[in-house]
Structures are given as structure tokens and as C-alpha cells.
C-alpha positions as semicolon CSV with decimal commas, in nm:
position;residue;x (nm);y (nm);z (nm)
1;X;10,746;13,294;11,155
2;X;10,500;13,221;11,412
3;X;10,255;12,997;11,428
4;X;9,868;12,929;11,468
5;X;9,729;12,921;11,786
6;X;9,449;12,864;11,878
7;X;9,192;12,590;12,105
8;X;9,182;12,355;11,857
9;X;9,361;12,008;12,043
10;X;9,391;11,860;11,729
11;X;9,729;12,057;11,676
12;X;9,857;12,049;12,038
13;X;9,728;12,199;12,324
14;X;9,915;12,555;12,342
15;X;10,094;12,593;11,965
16;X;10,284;12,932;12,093
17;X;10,505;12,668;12,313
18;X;10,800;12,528;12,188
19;X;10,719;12,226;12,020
20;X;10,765;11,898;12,174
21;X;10,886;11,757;11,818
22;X;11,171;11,835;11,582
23;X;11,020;12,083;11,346
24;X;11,231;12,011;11,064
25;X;11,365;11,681;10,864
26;X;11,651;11,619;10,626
27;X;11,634;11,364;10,284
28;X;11,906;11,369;10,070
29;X;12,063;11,724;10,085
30;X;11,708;11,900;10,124
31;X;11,627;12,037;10,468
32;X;11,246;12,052;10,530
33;X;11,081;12,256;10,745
34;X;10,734;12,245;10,929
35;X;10,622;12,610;10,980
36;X;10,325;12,552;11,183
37;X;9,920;12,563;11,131
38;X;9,811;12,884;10,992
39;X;9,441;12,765;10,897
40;X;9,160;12,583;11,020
41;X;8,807;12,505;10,868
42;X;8,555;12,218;10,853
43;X;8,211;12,150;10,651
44;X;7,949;12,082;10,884
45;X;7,820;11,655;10,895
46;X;7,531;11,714;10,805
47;X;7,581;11,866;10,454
48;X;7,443;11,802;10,158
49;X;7,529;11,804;9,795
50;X;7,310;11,866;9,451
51;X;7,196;11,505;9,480
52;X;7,024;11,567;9,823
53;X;7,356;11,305;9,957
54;X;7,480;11,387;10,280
55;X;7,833;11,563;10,172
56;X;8,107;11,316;10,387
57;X;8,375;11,145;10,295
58;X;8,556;11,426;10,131
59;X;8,872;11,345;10,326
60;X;8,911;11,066;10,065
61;X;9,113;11,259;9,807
62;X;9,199;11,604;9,724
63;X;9,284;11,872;9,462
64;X;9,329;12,253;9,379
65;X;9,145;12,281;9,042
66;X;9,413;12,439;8,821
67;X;9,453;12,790;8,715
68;X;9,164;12,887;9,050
69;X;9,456;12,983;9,300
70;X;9,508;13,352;9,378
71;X;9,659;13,582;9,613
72;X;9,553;13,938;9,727
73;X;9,519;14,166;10,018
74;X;9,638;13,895;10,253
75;X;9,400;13,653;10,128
76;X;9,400;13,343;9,908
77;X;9,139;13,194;9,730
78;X;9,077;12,900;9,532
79;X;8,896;12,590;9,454
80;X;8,922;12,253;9,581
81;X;8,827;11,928;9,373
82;X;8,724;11,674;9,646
83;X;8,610;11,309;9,569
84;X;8,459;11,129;9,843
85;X;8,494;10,766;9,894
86;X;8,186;10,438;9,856
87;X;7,925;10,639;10,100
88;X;7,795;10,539;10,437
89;X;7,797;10,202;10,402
90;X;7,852;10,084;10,796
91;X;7,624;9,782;10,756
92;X;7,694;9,717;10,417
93;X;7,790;9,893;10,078
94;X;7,547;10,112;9,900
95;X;7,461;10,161;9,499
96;X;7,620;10,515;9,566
97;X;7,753;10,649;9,216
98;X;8,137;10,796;9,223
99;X;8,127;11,161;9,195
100;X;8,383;11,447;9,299
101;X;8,260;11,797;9,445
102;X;8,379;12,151;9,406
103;X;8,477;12,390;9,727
104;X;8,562;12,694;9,676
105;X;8,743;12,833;9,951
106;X;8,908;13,180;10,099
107;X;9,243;13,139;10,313
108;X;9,332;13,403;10,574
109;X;9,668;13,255;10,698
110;X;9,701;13,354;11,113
111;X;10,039;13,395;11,247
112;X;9,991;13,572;11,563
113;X;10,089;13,447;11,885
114;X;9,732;13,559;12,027
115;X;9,504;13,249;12,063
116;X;9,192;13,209;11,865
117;X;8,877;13,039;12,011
118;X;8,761;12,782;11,819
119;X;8,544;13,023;11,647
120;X;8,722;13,230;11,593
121;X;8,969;12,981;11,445
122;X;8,723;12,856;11,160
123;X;8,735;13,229;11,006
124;X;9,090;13,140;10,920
125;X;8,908;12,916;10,646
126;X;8,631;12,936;10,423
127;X;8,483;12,653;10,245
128;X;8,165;12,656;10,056
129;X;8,033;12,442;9,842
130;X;7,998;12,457;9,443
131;X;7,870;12,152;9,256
132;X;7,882;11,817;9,168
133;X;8,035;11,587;8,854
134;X;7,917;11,214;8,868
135;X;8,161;11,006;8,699
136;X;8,023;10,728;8,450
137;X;8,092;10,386;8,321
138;X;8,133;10,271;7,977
139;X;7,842;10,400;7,820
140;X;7,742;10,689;8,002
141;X;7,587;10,425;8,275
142;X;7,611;10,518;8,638
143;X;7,948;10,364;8,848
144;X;7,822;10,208;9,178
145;X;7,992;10,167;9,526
146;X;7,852;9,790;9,581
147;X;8,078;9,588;9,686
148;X;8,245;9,408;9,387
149;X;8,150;9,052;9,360
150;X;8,186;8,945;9,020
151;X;8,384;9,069;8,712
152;X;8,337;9,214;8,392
153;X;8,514;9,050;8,067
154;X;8,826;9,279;7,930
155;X;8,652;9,434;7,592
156;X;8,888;9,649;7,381
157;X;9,166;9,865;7,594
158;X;8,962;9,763;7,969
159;X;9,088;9,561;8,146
160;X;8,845;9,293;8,384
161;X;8,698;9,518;8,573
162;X;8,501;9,452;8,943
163;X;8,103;9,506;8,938
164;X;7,883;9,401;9,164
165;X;7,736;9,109;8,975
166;X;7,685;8,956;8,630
167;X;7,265;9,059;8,639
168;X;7,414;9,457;8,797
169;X;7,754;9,500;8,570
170;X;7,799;9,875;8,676
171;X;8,212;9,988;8,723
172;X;8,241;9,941;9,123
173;X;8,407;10,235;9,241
174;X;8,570;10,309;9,586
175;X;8,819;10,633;9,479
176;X;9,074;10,690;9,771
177;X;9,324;10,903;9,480
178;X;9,269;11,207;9,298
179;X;9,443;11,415;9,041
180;X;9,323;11,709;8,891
181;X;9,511;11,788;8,547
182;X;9,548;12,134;8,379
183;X;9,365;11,968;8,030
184;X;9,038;11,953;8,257
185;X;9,047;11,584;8,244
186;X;9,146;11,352;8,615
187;X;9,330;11,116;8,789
188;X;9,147;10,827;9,043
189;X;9,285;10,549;9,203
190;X;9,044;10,302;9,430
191;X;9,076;9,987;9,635
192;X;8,852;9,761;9,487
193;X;9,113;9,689;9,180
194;X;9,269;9,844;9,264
195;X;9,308;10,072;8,969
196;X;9,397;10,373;8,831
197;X;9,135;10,574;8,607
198;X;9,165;10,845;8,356
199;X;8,803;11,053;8,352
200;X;8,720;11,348;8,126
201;X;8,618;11,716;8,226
202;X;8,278;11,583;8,167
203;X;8,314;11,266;8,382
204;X;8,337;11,001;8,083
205;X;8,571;10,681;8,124
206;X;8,873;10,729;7,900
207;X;9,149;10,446;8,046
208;X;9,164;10,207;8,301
209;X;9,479;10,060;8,417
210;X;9,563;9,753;8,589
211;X;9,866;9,682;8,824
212;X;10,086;9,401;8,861
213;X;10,017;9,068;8,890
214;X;10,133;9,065;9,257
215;X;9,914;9,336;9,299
216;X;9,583;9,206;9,170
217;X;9,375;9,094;9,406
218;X;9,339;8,662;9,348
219;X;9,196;8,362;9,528
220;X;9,290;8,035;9,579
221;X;9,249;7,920;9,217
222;X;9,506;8,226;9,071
223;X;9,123;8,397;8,981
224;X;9,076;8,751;9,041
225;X;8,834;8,830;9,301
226;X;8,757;9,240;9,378
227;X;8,574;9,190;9,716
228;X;8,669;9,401;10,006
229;X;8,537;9,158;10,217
230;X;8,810;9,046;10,430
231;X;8,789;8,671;10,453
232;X;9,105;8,457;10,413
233;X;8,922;8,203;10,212
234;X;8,860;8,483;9,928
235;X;9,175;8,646;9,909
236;X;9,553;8,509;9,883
237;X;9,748;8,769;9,718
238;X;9,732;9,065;9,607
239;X;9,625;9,413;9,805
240;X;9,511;9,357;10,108
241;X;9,106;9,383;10,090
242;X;8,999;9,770;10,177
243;X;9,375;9,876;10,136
244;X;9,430;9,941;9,777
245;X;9,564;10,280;9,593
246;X;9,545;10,488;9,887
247;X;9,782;10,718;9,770
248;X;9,842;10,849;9,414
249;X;10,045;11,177;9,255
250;X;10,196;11,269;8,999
251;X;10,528;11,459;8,838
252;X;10,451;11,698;8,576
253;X;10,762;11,785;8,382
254;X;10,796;11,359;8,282
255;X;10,426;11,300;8,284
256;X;10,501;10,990;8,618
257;X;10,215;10,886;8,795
258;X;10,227;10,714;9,101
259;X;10,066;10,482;9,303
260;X;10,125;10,330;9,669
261;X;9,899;10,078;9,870
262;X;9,792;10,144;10,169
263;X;10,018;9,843;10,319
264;X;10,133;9,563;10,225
265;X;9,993;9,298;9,971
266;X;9,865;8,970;10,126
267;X;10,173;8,753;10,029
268;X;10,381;9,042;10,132
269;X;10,229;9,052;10,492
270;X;9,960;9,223;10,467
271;X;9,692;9,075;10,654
272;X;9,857;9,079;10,971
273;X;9,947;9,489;11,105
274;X;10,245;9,325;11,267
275;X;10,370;9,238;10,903
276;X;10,201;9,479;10,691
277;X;10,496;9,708;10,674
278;X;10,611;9,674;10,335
279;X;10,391;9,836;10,096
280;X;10,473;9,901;9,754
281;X;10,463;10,219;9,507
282;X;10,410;10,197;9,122
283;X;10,468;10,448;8,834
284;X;10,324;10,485;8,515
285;X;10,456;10,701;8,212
286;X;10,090;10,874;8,111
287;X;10,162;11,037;7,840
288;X;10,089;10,816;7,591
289;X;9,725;10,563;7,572
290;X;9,785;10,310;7,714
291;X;10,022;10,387;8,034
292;X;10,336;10,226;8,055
293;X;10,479;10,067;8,420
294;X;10,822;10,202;8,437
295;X;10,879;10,172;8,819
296;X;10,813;10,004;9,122
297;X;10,992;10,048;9,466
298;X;10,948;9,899;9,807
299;X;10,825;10,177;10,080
300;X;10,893;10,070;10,437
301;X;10,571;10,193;10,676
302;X;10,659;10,305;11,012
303;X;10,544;10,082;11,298
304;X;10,404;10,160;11,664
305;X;10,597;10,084;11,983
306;X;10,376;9,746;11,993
307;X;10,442;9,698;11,601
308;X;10,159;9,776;11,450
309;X;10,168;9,911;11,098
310;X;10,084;10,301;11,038
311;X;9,898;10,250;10,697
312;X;9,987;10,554;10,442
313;X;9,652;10,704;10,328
314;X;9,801;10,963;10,063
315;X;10,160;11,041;9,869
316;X;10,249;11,414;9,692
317;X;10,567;11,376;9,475
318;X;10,786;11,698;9,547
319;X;11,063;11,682;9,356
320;X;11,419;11,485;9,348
321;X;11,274;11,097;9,366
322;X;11,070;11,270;9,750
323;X;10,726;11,216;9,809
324;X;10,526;11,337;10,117
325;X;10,334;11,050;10,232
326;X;10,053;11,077;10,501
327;X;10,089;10,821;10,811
328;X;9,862;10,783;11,063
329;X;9,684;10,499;11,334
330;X;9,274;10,515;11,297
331;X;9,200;10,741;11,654
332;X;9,018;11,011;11,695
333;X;8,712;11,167;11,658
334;X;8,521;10,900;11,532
335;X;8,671;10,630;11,671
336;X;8,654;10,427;12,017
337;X;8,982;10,538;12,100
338;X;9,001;10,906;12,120
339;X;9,377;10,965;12,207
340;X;9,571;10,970;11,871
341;X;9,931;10,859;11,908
342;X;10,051;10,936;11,509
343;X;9,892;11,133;11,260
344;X;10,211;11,256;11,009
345;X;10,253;11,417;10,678
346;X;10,631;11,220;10,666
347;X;10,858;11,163;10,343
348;X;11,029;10,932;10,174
349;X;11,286;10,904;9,902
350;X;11,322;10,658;9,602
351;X;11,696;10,768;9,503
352;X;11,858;10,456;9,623
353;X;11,564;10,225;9,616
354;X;11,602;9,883;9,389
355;X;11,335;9,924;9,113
356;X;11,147;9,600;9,083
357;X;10,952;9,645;8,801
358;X;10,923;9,371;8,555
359;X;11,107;9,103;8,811
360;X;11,019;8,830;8,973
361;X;10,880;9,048;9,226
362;X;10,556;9,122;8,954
363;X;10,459;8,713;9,038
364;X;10,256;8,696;9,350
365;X;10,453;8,318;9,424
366;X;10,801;8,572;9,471
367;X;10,678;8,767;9,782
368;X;10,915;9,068;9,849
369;X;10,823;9,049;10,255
370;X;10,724;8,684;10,372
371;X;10,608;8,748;10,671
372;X;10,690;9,078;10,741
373;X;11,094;9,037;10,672
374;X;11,208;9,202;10,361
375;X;11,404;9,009;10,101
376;X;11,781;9,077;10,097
377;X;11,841;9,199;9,733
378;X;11,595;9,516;9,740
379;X;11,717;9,815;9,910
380;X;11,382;10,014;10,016
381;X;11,282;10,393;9,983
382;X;11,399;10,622;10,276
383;X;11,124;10,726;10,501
384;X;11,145;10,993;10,730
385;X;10,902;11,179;10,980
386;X;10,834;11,518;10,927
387;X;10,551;11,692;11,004
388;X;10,309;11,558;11,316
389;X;9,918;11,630;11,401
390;X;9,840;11,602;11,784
391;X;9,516;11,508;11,975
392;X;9,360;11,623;12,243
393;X;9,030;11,630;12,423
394;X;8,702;11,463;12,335
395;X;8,531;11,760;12,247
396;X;8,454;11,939;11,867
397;X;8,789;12,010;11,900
398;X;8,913;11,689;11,894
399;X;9,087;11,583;11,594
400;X;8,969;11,365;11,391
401;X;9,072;11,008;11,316
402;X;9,101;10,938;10,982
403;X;9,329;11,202;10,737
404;X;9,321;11,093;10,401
405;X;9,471;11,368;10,187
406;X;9,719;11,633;10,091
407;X;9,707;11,909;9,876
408;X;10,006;12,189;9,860
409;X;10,038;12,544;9,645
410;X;10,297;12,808;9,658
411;X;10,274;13,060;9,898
412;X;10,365;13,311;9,656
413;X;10,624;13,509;9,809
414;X;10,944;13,587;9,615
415;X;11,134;13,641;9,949
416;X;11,029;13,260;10,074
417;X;11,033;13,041;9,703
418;X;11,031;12,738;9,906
419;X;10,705;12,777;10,106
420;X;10,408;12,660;10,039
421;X;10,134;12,592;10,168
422;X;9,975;12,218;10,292
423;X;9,605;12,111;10,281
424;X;9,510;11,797;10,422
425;X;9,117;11,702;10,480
426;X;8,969;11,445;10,774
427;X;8,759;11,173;10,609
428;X;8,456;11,166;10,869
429;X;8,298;10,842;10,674
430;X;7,952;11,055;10,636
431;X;7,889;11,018;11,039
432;X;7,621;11,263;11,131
433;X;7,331;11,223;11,344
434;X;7,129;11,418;11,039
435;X;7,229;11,187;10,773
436;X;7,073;11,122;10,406
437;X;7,179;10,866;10,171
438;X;7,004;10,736;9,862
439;X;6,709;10,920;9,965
440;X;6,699;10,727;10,319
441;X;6,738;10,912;10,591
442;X;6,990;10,773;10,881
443;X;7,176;10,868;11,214
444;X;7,483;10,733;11,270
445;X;7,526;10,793;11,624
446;X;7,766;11,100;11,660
447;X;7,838;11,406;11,457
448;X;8,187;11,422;11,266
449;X;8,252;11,775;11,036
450;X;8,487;11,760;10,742
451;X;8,800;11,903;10,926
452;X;9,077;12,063;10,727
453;X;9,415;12,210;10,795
454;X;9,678;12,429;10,669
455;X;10,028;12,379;10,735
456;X;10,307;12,662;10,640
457;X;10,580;12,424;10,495
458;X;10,919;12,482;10,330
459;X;11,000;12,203;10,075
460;X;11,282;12,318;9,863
461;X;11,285;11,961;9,643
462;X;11,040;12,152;9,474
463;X;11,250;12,422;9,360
């Protein structure tokens, strides 16, 4: 099959050349293949949604609403569900309530060897945008993307919960997961907990779970403190502040949701990239109220050439104990260093991995990486690379830096059953020189569009 090509650098600079990286990777006794880009598309910065918000962010986390894909005359169309992060909150966070957006969208997968221009390369992807669902706190009161400073008591199946303050108790919210089921009804995981929520059709609360112990986010004292402020003073253990449930999927048939950090938890490392490496991944049985934890494994991160940690920002369980998991360093479009160096959709296997659920591991005093060195007695998950984004120049071209999300669907050919197609959307943090936000208008210094591509992948764990 051949490939997109097109002058977009964010994919390499001439795609119809042999590619300077393997295209394929092997786990277990699956072979995976990358097939190459066959879409491109982007929502313009300076977007807006039914709130009169600028529309950023999206990146964050990612869906295909149910039952919404099709396939016809060469096209595909469907729906996305898209939940943007806290807002632009540069200087400091914003009272900016959670809420997830519909796309709809039309795919024209390109496979010519002829090279697009960069207009012509956005035609490969629609996107337009549908609406708006706000979801609420207890109540039917509006969630909040404040910085969470104090905590609310557990009442009834809630857990404490972060809010800004006692005087403004609104849910703080900063959603970096997203799963949409086929009841109607959704999946979030955020980094101020960080937790997992459970929100209906209509955007109503129904369940909030907390993690681990080693996972919650505690001072000094052993007292949980939600800030993302990163100050070592405030936080000792638990996730890492602004590097909570970056990633979060789930298997169907068993009704397993998962859960990674983004790296490492303090006492594991974490608040030194040099360290950071370990991160950890969490599963819950769903399909009962409330969830049960019946896993956790140790995922090893990969590292630069100078050591630095390559924080995950999203996992997709495919099948087989494999997960994708989306790698990458922060340059880009966007950033002060244009020249991206790894941006990967990679994978990793649990198979073999010790399961430290309910050990001494769950304590925050039992580290499972003191600085940066893995214990002896857990074997991690396999992690392998896979499938790599290039840069290029610092044009609108130029990819972006931060990729938060993967979606994938079936391809829908009965001569290929293991291809399908992968979505993953930029996160451009809401910069636009045309900016709105709360009803203040702002410029942020440079103009970022929600980019989004489309990989051709064969992934027969799914099978």
C-alpha cells in the first residue's frame, strides 16, 4: 500500500521515500505494521464553541461516538467525542467548566504516490464542529478548572474530592482521558486526583474513583493535597503534580479499564525526568458500582540519549495484555524548541509483568523505583517502538508539539481484517492570537490549529 504524501513536515519531509525507520514491530507473536499517513486535517485556533470559548485543547482526549462510523464510496464518516483539557490558563488556572465537544468528520484516505500541497492535503479530512455537553458536579453545579487547593469531605460513594476552596467547593476538573461507551454514558480520567469519572449521556456525575494510596497525591503530614502546583514543599508522594491519568482505555469483552500516569509518582522518581521512568498502569473491573482494582503493572518509559523521560500522554488496549501507548518530548509547534526528536504511537505488553496490586507497592513508604532504579522483584511491561511522527520546518506545516490522543476503527475491508485505522489529535493549549476565554478576549502570541492525523495500521492483537 502506499502512503500519504504530501508537504506536511510533520510526517517527514518526502513520505514516497523509503522510510528512515523500521515500519513494523513485533510483541509477543503479533507482528505490527505502520502503513503510513493517509489523512490530514486541523480546526483552525481561533475557533469557537456554543459557549463563545475559544475551541483548543481538544488534543486532550479522544473518541469515535459509537454506532456514527460508516463507510461508502471511498469515504468514511463519523463523529468524534473530544474533551479538552483546564483552558488557557498560561498565567494561572481559570473557572473554566469541563465539557466535551462533538466533530463530525468525513475521511478520504490518500494513497497515491503524487504529493499533495498542504491544501490540498487538509481535503483528506473534514472536521466540523457539532455541539457541546458541560459536565456537572454533584448537584447539577458547574465543575471548574481552578486549580485545586482544598478538599471536599467523602459523602456517600465520593470519595475526597479536590475543589478549589472551602468558600468555592465546585469538582476541579483537568480531563486528560476519555471513553465513550455504547450505553451513551463516559469515561474521564484527570490529573488533579487524579481520578477516574463515570458521567451520564446527559453529563451528570455517577462514580468517582480513587487510586492507590501510592498514587494519591500527599504532603508532608500523609494529607492529601490536589494542587498542580509543583513545589516540593506541597507534594511528597503520589503523581507527580500536572502528570496524572494521562492515559486511560478500556477492554470491552471483561469490562477492564485502565489507567497509566503520565510518569512516575514522586517517591517513584518522578520529579526528576532523569528518574521519572517508571510510571505505573491501573485496572478497574467496571462492571459493577463501585469499581474494583484488579491490576496494577509497572510500565518502563523510554528515555532520550541524555536520559530524559518521554512522558506517555495516552494508552489504547488492543488485545492480548498490548496497549498502544503515545510517547513523545514537548517540541514543536508551540514550543521554543521547534525540532522534535520523538513523537511515537509505541506498545507495550503486560503478559509477563508482576501485578502489584494490593502489595506493599499500594503504600507510598514502599517505592517501586527509588530514584529512578527499579526494585528487583517486579518484572515490568514490555515496551516497544512502533510507529514514529517526524518534524520539520517552522512553518504551518510544522508539527505540533504536544499529541495527546489516539483513537482507532476498522478499516472495513474483509480482504485486510487487521487494518484499521489511527486518529491521534495535537493539543495546541488554546494558543491563538484571536483568543476568547470566559468572555475575555486574549492573544497568546502565535497561532496553533488543532492538528490531526490518520495512520493506516495493521494490529492483528485485535483480531
Amino acid at each position: 500500500m502506499k502512503v500519504l504524501s504530501f508537504y506536511l513536515a510533520c510526517v517527514s519531509l518526502v513520505l514516497a521515500a523509503p522510510s528512515k525507520r523500521d515500519d513494523t514491530a513485533t510483541l509477543g507473536e503479533f507482528t505490527f505494521v505502520n502503513q503510513g499517513l493517509v489523512g490530514f486535517g486541523f480546526i483552525p485556533h481561533d475557533a469557537v464553541d456554543s459557549a463563545g470559548d475559544t475551541l483548543g485543547g481538544i488534543g486532550s482526549s479522544i473518541a469515535i461516538k459509537p454506532s456514527t462510523w460508516t463507510k461508502g464510496d471511498g469515504k468514511y464518516t463519523g463523529t468524534f467525542v473530544v474533551h479538552p483539557d483546564r483552558g488557557y490558563n498560561v498565567e494561572e488556572t481559570i473557572d473554566y467548566r469541563a465539557r466535551q465537544h462533538e466533530i463530525s468528520f468525513t475521511l478520504t484516505p490518500y494513497t497515491d504516490d503524487k504529493k499533495l500541497s498542504f491544501e490540498d492535503a487538509q481535503k483528506t479530512l473534514s472536521l466540523t464542529y457539532e455541539t457541546t455537553l458541560f459536565n456537572k458536579d454533584r448537584g447539577g453545579t458547574d465543575t471548574t478548572g481552578l486549580d485545586a487547593l482544598a478538599t471536599r469531605p467523602a459523602v456517600a460513594s465520593d470519595p475526597i474530592l479536590p475543589i478549589p476552596s472551602e468558600d468555592y467547593p465546585r469538582l476541579s476538573l483537568d480531563v486528560e482521558g476519555l471513553i465513550a461507551n455504547e450505553d451513551g454514558t463516559f469515561w474521564l480520567s484527570d490529573e488533579y486526583g487524579p481520578y477516574i469519572y463515570h458521567y451520564s449521556a446527559t453529563g451528570e456525575l455517577l462514580q468517582a474513583i480513587s487510586p492507590p494510596d501510592a498514587i494519591l497525591p500527599k504532603d508532608g503530614s500523609g494529607n492529601l493535597n490536589f494542587t498542580s502546583i509543583e513545589d516540593p514543599l506541597v507534594g511528597v508522594t503520589g503523581r507527580t503534580p500536572n502528570q496524572g491519568f494521562e492515559g486511560l482505555t478500556i477492554d470491552t469483552q471483561t469490562n477492564t479499564l485502565y489507567a497509566m500516569l503520565q510518569t512516575a509518582t514522586l517517591q517513584d522518581g518522578g520529579a526528576e525526568k532523569e528518574t521519572s521512568r517508571y510510571t505505573r498502569l491501573v485496572a478497574y473491573d467496571v462492571t459493577n458500582e463501585p469499581a474494583e482494582l484488579v491490576g496494577e503493572w509497572v510500565v518502563p518509559l523510554p528515555q532520550s540519549k541524555k536520559s530524559k523521560t518521554r512522558g506517555q500522554s495516552e494508552i489504547h488496549f488492543i488485545g492480548h495484555d498490548i496497549f498502544l501507548v503515545l510517547s513523545r518530548d514537548g517540541d514543536g509547534k508551540g514550543s521554543d524548541e521547534t525540532e522534535s526528536s520523538y513523537k511515537q504511537a509505541d506498545l507495550f505488553s503486560i503478559a509477563s509483568a508482576t501485578d502489584i496490586h494490593g502489595t506493599q507497592y499500594d503504600d507510598p513508604s514502599n517505592p517501586i523505583s527509588p530514584g529512578g532504579v527499579l526494585v528487583g522483584d517486579i518484572t515490568p511491561a514490555e515496551y516497544v517502538e512502533f510507529l514514529f511522527f517526524e518534524g520539520g520546518d517552522d512553518d504551518e506545516t510544522l508539527i505540533a508539539s504536544k499529541w495527546e490522543s489516539l483513537a482507532i476503527v476498522s478499516v472495513e475491508d474483509d480482504s485486510t481484517p487487521d487494518d484499521y485505522f489511527l486518529f491521534t489529535f495535537a493539543d495546541n493549549d488554546y494558543i491563538t492570537s484571536n483568543g476568547i476565554m470566559l468572555g475575555v478576549p486574549y492573544d497568546a502570541g502565535n497561532d496553533i490549529d488543532n492538528q490531526v492525523l490518520v495512520f493506516r495500521v495493521t494490529l492483528p492483537s485485535l483480531g
